[in-house]
Coordinates of N, CA, C and O and ligand atoms in Angstrom, one line a residue:
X1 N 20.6 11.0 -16.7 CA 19.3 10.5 -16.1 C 19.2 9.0 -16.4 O 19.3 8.6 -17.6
X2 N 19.0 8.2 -15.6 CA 19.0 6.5 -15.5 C 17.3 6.5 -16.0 O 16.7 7.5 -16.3
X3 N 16.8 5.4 -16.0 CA 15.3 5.1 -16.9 C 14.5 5.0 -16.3 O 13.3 5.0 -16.8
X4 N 15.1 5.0 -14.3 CA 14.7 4.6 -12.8 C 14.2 6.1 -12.9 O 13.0 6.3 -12.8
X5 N 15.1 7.0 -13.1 CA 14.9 8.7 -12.8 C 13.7 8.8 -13.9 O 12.8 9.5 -13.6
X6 N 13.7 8.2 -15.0 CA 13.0 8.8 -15.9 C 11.5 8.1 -15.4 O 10.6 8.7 -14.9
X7 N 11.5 7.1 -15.6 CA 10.1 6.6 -15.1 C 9.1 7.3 -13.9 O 7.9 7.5 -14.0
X8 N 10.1 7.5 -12.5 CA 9.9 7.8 -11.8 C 8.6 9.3 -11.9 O 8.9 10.5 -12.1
X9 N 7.3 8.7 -11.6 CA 5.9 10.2 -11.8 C 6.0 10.7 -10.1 O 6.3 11.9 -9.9
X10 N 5.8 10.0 -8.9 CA 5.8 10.2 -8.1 C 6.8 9.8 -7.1 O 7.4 8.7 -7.2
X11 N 7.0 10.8 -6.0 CA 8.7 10.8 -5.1 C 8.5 9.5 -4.5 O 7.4 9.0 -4.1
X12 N 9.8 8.8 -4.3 CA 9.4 8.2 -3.1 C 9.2 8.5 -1.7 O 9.2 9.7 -1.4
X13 N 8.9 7.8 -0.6 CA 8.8 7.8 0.4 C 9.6 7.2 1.2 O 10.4 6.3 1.1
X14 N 9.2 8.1 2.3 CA 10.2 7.6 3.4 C 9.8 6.2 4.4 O 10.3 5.1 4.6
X15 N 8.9 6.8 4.9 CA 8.0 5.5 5.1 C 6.5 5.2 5.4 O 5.7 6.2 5.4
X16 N 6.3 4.3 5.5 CA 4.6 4.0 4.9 C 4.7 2.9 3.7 O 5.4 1.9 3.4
X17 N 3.8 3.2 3.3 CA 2.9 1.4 2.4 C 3.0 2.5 0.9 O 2.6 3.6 0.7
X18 N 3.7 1.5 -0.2 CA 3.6 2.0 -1.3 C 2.1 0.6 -1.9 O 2.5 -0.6 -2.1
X19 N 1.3 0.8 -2.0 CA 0.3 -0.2 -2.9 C 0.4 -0.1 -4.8 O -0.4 0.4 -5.5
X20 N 1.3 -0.7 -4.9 CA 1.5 -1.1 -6.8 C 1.1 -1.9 -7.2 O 0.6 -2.9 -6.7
X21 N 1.1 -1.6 -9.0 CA 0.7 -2.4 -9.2 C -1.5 -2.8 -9.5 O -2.2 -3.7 -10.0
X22 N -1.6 -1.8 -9.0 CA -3.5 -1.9 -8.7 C -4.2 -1.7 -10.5 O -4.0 -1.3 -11.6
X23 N -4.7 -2.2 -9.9 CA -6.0 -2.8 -11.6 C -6.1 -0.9 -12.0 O -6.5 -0.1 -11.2
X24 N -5.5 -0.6 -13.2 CA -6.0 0.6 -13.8 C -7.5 1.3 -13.4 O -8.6 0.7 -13.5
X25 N -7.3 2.1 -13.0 CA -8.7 2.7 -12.3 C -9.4 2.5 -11.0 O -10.6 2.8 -10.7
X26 N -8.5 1.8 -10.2 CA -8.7 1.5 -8.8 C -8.3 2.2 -7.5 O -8.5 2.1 -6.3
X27 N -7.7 3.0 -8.2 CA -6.7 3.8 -7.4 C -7.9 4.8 -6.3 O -7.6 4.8 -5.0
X28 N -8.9 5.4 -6.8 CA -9.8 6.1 -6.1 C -10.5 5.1 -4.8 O -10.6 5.2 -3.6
X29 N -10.9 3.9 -5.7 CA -11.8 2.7 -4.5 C -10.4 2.5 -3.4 O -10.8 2.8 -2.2
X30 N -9.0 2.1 -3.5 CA -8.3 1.8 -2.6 C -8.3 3.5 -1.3 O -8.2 3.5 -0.1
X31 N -8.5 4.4 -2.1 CA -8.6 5.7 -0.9 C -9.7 5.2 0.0 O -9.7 5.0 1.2
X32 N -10.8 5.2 -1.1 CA -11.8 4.8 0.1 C -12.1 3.6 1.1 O -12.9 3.4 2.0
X33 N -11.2 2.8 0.7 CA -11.2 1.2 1.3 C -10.3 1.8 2.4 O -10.7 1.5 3.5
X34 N -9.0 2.8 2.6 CA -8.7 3.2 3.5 C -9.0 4.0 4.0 O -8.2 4.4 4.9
X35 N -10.2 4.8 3.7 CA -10.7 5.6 4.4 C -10.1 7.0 4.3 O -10.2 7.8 5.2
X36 N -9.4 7.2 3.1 CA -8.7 8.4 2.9 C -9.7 9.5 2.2 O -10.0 9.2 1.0
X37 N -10.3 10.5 2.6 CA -10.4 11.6 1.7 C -10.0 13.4 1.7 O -10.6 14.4 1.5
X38 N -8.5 13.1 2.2 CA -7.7 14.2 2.1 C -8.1 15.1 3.8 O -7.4 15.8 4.4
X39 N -9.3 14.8 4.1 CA -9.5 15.5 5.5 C -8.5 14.7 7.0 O -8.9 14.8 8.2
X40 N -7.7 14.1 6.6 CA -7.0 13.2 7.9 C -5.7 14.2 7.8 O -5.0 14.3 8.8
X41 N -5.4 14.7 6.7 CA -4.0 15.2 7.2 C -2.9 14.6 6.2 O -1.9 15.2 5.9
X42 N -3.2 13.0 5.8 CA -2.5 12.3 5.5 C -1.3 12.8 4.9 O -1.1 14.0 4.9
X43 N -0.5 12.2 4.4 CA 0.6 12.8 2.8 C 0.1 11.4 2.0 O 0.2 10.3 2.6
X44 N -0.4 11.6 0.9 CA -0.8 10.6 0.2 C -0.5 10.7 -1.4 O -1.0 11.7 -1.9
X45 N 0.0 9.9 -2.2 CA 0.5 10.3 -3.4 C -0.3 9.2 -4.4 O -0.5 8.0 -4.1
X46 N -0.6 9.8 -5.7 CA -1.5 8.8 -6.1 C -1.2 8.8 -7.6 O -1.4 9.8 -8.2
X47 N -0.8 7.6 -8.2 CA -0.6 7.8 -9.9 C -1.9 7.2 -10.4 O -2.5 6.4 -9.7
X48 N -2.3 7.5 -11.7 CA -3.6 6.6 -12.6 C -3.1 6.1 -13.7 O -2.5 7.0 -14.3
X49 N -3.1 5.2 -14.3 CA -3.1 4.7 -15.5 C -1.4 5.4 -16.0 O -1.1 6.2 -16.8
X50 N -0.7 4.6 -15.1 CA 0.7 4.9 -15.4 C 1.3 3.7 -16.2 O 1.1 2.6 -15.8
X51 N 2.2 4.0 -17.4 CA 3.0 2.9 -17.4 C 3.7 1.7 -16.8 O 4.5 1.9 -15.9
X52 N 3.4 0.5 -17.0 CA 3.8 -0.8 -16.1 C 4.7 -1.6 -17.0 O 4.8 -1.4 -18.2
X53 N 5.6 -2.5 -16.1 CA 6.8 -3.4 -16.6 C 5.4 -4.5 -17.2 O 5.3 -4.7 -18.4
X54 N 4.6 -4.9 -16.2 CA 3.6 -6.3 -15.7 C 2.5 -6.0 -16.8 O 2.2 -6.8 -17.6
X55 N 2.0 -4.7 -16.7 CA 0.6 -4.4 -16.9 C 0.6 -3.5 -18.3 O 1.6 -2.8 -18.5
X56 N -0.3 -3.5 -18.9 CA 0.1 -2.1 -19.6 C -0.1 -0.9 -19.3 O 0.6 0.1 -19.7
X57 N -1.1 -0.7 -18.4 CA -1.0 0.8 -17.0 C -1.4 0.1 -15.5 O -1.9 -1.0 -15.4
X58 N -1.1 0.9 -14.6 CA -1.5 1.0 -13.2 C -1.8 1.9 -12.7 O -1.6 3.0 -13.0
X59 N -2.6 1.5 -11.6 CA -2.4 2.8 -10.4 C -1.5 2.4 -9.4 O -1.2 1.2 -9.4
X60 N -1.0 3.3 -8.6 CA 0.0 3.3 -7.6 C -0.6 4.2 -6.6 O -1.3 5.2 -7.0
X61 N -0.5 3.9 -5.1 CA -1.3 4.7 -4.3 C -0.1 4.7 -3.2 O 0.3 3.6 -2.7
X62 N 0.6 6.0 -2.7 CA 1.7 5.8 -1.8 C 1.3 6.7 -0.6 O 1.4 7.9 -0.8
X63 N 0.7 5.9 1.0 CA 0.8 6.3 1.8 C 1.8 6.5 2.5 O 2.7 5.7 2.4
X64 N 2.0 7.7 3.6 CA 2.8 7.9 4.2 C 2.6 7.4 5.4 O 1.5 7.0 5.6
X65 N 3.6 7.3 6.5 CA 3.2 6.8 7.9 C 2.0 6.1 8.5 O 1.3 6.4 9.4
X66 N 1.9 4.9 7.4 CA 0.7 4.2 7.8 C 0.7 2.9 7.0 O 0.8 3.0 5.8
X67 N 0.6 1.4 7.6 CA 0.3 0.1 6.9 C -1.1 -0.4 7.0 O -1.8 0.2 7.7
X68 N -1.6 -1.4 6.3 CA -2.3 -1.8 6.0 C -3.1 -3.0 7.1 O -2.4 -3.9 7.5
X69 N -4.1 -2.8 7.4 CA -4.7 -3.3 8.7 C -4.7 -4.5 7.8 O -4.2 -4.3 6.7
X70 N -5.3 -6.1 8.1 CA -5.3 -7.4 7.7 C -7.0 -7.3 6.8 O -7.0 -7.6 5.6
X71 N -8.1 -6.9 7.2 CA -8.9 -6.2 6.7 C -8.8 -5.7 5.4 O -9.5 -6.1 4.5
X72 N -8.3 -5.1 5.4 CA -8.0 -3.7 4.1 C -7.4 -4.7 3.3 O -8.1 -5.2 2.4
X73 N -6.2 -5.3 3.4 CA -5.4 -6.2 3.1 C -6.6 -7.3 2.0 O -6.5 -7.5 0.8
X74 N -7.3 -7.8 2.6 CA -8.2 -8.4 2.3 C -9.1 -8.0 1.4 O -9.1 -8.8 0.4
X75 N -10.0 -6.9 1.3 CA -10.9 -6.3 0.6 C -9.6 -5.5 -0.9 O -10.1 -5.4 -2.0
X76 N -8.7 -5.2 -0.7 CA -7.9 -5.1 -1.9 C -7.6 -6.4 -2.6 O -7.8 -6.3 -3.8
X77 N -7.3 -7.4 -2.3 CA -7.4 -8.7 -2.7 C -8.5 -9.0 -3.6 O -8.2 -10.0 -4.3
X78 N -9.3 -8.7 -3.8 CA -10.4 -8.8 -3.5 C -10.8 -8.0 -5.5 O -11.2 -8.6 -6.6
X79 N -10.6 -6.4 -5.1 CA -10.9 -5.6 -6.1 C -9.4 -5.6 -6.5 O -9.4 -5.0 -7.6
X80 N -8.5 -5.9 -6.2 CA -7.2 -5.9 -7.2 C -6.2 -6.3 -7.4 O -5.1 -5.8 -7.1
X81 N -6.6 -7.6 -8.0 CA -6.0 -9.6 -7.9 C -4.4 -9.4 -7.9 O -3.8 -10.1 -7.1
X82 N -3.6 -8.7 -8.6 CA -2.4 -8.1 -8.7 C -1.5 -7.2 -8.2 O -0.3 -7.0 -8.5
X83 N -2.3 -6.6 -7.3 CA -1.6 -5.5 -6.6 C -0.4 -6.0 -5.5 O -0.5 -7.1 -4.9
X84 N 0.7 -5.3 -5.2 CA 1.6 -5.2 -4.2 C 1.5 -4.6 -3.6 O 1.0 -3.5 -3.8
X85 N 1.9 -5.1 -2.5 CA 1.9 -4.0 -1.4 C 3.6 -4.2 -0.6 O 4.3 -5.2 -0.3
X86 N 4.0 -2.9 -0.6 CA 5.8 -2.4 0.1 C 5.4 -1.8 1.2 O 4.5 -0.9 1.3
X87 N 6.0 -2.3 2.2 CA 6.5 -1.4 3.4 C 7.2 -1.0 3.3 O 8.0 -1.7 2.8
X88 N 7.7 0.4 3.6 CA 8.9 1.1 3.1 C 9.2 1.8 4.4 O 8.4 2.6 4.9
X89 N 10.7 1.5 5.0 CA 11.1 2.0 6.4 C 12.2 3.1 6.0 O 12.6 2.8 4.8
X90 N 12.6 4.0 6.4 CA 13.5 5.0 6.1 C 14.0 4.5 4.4 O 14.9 3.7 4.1
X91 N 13.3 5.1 3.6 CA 13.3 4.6 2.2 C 13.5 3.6 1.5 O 13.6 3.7 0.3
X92 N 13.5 2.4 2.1 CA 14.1 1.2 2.0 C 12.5 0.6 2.1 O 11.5 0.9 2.8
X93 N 12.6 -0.4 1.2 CA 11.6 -1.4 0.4 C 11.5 -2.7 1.7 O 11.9 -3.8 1.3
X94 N 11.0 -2.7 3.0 CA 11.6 -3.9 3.9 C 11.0 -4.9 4.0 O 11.3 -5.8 4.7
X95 N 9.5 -4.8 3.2 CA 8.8 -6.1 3.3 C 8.1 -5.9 1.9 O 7.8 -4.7 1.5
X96 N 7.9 -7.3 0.9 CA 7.0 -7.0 -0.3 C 5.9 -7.9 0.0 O 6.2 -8.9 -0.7
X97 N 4.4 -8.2 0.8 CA 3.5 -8.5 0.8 C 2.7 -8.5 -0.4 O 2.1 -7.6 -1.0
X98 N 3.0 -10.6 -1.0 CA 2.1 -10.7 -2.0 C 0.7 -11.0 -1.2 O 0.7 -11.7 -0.2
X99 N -0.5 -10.3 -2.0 CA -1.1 -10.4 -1.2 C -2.6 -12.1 -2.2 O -2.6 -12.7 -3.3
X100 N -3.2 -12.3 -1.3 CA -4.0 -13.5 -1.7 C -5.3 -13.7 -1.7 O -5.7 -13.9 -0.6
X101 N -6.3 -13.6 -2.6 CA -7.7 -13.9 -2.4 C -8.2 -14.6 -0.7 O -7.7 -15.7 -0.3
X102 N -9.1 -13.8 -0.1 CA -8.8 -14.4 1.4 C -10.3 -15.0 1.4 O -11.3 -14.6 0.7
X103 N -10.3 -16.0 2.3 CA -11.7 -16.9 2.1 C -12.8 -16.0 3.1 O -14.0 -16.5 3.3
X104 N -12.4 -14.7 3.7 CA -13.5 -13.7 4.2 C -12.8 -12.7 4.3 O -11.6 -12.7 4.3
X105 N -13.5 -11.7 4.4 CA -14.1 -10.3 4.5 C -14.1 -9.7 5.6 O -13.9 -10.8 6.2
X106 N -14.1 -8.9 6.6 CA -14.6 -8.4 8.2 C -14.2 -7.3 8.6 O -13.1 -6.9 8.7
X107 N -15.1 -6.8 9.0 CA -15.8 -5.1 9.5 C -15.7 -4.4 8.4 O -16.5 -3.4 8.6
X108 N -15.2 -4.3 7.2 CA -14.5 -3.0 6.1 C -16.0 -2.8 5.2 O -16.4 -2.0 4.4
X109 N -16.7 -4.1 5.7 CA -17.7 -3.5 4.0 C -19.3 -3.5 5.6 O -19.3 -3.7 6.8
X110 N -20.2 -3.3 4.6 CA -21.5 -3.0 5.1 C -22.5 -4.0 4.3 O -22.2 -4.3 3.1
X111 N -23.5 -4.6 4.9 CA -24.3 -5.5 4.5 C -25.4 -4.5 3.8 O -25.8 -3.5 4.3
X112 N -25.9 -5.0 2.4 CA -27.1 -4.0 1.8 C -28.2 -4.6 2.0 O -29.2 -4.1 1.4
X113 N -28.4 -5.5 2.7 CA -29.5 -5.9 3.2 C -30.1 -5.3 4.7 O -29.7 -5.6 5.9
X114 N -31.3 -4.2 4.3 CA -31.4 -3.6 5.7 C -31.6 -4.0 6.7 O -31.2 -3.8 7.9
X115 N -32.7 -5.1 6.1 CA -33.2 -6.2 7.6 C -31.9 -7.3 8.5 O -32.0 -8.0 9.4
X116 N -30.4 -7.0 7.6 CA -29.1 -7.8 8.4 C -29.4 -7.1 9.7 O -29.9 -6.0 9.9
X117 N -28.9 -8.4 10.6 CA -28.9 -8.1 11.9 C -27.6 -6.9 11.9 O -27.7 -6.1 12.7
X118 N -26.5 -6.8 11.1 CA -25.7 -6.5 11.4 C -25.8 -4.7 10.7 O -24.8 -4.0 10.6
X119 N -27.5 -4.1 10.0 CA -27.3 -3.0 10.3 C -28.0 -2.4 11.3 O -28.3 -1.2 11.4
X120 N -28.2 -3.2 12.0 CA -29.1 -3.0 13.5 C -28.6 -1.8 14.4 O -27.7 -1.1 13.9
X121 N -29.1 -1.6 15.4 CA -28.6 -0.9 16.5 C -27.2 -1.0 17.1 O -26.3 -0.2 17.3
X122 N -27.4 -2.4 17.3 CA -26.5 -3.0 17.8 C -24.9 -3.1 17.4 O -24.9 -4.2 16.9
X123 N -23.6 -2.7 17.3 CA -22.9 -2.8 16.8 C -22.0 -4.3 16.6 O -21.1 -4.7 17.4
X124 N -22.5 -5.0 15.5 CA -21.8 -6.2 15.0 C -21.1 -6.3 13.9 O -21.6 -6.4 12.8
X125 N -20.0 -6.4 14.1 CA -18.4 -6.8 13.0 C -19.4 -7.4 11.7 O -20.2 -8.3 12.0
X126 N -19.2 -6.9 10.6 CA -19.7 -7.9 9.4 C -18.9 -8.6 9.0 O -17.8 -8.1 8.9
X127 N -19.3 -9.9 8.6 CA -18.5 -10.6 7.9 C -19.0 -11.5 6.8 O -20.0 -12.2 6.9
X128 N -18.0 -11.3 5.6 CA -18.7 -12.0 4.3 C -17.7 -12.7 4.3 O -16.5 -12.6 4.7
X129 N -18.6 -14.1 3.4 CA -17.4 -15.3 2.6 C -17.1 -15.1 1.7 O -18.2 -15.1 1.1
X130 N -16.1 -14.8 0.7 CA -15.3 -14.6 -0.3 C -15.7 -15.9 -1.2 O -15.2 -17.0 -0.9
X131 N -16.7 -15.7 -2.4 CA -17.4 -16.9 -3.6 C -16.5 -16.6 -4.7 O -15.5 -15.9 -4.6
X132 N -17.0 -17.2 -6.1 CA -16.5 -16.9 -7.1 C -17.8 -16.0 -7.4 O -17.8 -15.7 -8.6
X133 N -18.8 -15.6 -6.8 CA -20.1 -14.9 -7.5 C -19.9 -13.7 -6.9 O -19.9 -12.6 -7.5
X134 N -19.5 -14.0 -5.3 CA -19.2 -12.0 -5.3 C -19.5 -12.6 -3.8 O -19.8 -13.7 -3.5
X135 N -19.5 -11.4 -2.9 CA -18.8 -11.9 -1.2 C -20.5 -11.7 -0.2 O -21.2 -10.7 -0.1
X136 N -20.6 -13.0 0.3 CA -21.7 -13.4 1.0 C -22.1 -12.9 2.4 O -21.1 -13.2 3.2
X137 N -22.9 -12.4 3.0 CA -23.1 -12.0 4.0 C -23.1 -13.4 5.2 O -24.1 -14.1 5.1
X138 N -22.1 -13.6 6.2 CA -22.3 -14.3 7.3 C -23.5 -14.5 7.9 O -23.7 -15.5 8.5
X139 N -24.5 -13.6 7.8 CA -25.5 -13.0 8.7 C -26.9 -13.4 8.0 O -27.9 -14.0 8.5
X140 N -26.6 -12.8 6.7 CA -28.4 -13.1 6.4 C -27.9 -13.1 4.5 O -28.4 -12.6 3.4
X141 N -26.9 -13.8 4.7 CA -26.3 -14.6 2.8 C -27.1 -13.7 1.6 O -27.6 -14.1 0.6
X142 N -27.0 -12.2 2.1 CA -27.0 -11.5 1.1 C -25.9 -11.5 0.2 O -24.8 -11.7 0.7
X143 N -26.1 -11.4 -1.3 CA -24.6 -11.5 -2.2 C -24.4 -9.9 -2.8 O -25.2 -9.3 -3.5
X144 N -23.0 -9.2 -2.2 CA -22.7 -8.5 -2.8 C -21.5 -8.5 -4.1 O -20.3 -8.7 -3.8
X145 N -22.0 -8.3 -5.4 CA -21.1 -8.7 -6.6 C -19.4 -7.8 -6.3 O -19.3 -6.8 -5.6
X146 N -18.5 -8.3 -7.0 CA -17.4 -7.5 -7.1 C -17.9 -6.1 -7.4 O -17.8 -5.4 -6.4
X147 N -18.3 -5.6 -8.2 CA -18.6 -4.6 -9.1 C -19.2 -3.6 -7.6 O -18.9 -2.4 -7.5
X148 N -19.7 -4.1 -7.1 CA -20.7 -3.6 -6.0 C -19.7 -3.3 -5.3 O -19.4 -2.1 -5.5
X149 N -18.9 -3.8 -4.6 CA -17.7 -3.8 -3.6 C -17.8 -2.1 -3.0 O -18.3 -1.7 -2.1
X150 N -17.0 -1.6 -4.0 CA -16.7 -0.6 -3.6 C -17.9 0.7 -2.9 O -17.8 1.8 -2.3
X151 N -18.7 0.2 -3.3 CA -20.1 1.4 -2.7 C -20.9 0.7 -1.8 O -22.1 0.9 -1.8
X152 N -19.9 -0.4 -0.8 CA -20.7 -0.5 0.5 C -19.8 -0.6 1.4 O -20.0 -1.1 2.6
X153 N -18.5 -0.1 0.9 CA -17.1 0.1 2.0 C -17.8 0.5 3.3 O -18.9 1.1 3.0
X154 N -17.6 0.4 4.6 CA -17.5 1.2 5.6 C -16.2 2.3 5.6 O -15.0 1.9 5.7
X155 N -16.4 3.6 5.6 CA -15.5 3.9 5.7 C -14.9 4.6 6.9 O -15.4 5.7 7.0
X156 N -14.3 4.4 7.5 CA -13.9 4.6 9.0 C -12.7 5.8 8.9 O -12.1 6.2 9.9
Ligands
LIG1 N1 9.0 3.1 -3.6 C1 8.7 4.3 -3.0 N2 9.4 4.9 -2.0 C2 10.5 4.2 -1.6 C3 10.9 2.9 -2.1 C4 10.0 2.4 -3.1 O1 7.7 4.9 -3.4 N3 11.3 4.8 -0.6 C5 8.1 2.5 -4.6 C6 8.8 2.3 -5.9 O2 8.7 3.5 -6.7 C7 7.9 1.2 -6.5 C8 7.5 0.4 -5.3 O3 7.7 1.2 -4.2 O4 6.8 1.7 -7.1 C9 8.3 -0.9 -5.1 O5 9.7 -0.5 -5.0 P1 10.8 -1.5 -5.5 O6 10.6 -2.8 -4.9 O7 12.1 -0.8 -5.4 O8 10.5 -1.5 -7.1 P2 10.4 -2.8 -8.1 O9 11.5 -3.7 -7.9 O10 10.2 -2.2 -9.4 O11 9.1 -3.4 -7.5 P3 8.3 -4.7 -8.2 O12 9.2 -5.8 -8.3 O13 7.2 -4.9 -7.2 O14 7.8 -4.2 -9.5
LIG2 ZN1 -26.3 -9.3 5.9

């Protein structure tokens, strides 16, 4: 048994998005940032607070036949400064997207300000600016903190 076999908690995949590497305990917020909760069908594999080379634990979140919209991409940036993201084509590793603090936000989260034009009737894309205080509403500069993030996902 090699150290690769031994480490190894979850299979790999064939193809789809391995996301590594994620802030210990994030692993649940990235399901919901993709909108995963087991009713799509998906194959979805999920480690918590696993041993790391980098970290001293991780989460690992390995979807199957599915990549990461530019969005998503973004709001993980966001809640988990370190993470990787693999494209993985017939088992093979074919792209490693480091990913980058992005200077906005758009459609993935919800404005908590009721009076935003953008929880209106009307359907308009939200979009926040990415601060050092926590990510601003385009619309009506409501501030929602990091910490907040994850409990005003849109989840689609
Ligand atoms: N992986 C997977 N299925 C595959 C290929 C890779 O689940 N078919 C996972 C690996 O288990 C690892 C991640 O994708 O968690 C990245 O794979 P790889 O680049 O081979 O590993 P490392 O070199 O250890 O990655 P890093 O340098 O990002 O730590
Ligand atoms: Zn707003």
């Amino acid at each position: 048994m090699t150290d690769t076999d031994r480490e190894l908690r979850v299979s790999k995949i064939r193809n789809g998005t391995v996301i590594d590497h994620l802030t210990a305990g994030q692993a649940l917020n990235v399901l919901a940032l993709l909108g995963i909760d087991g009713s799509g069908g998906e194959t979805v594999s999920v480690g918590m607070n696993v041993p790391s080379d980098t970290l001293a634990t991780k989460d690992i979140v390995k979807v199957e036949d599915r990549e990461l919209s530019q969005s998503e991409v973004d709001v993980l940036a966001v809640i988990s400064p370190e993470a990787t993201i693999n494209i993985i084509r017939d088992y093979e590793v074919i792209e490693k997207q480091r990913i980058e603090r992005p200077e906005s936000v758009e459609g993935v989260l919800s404005c908590p300000n009721r009076n935003c034009i953008t929880t209106g009737d009307e359907p308009i894309r939200t979009r926040f600016a990415v601060l050092e205080e926590g990510l601003r509403c385009h619309y009506c500069d409501e501030i929602v903190r990091e910490s907040e993030i994850t409990s005003h996902l849109t989840v689609t």
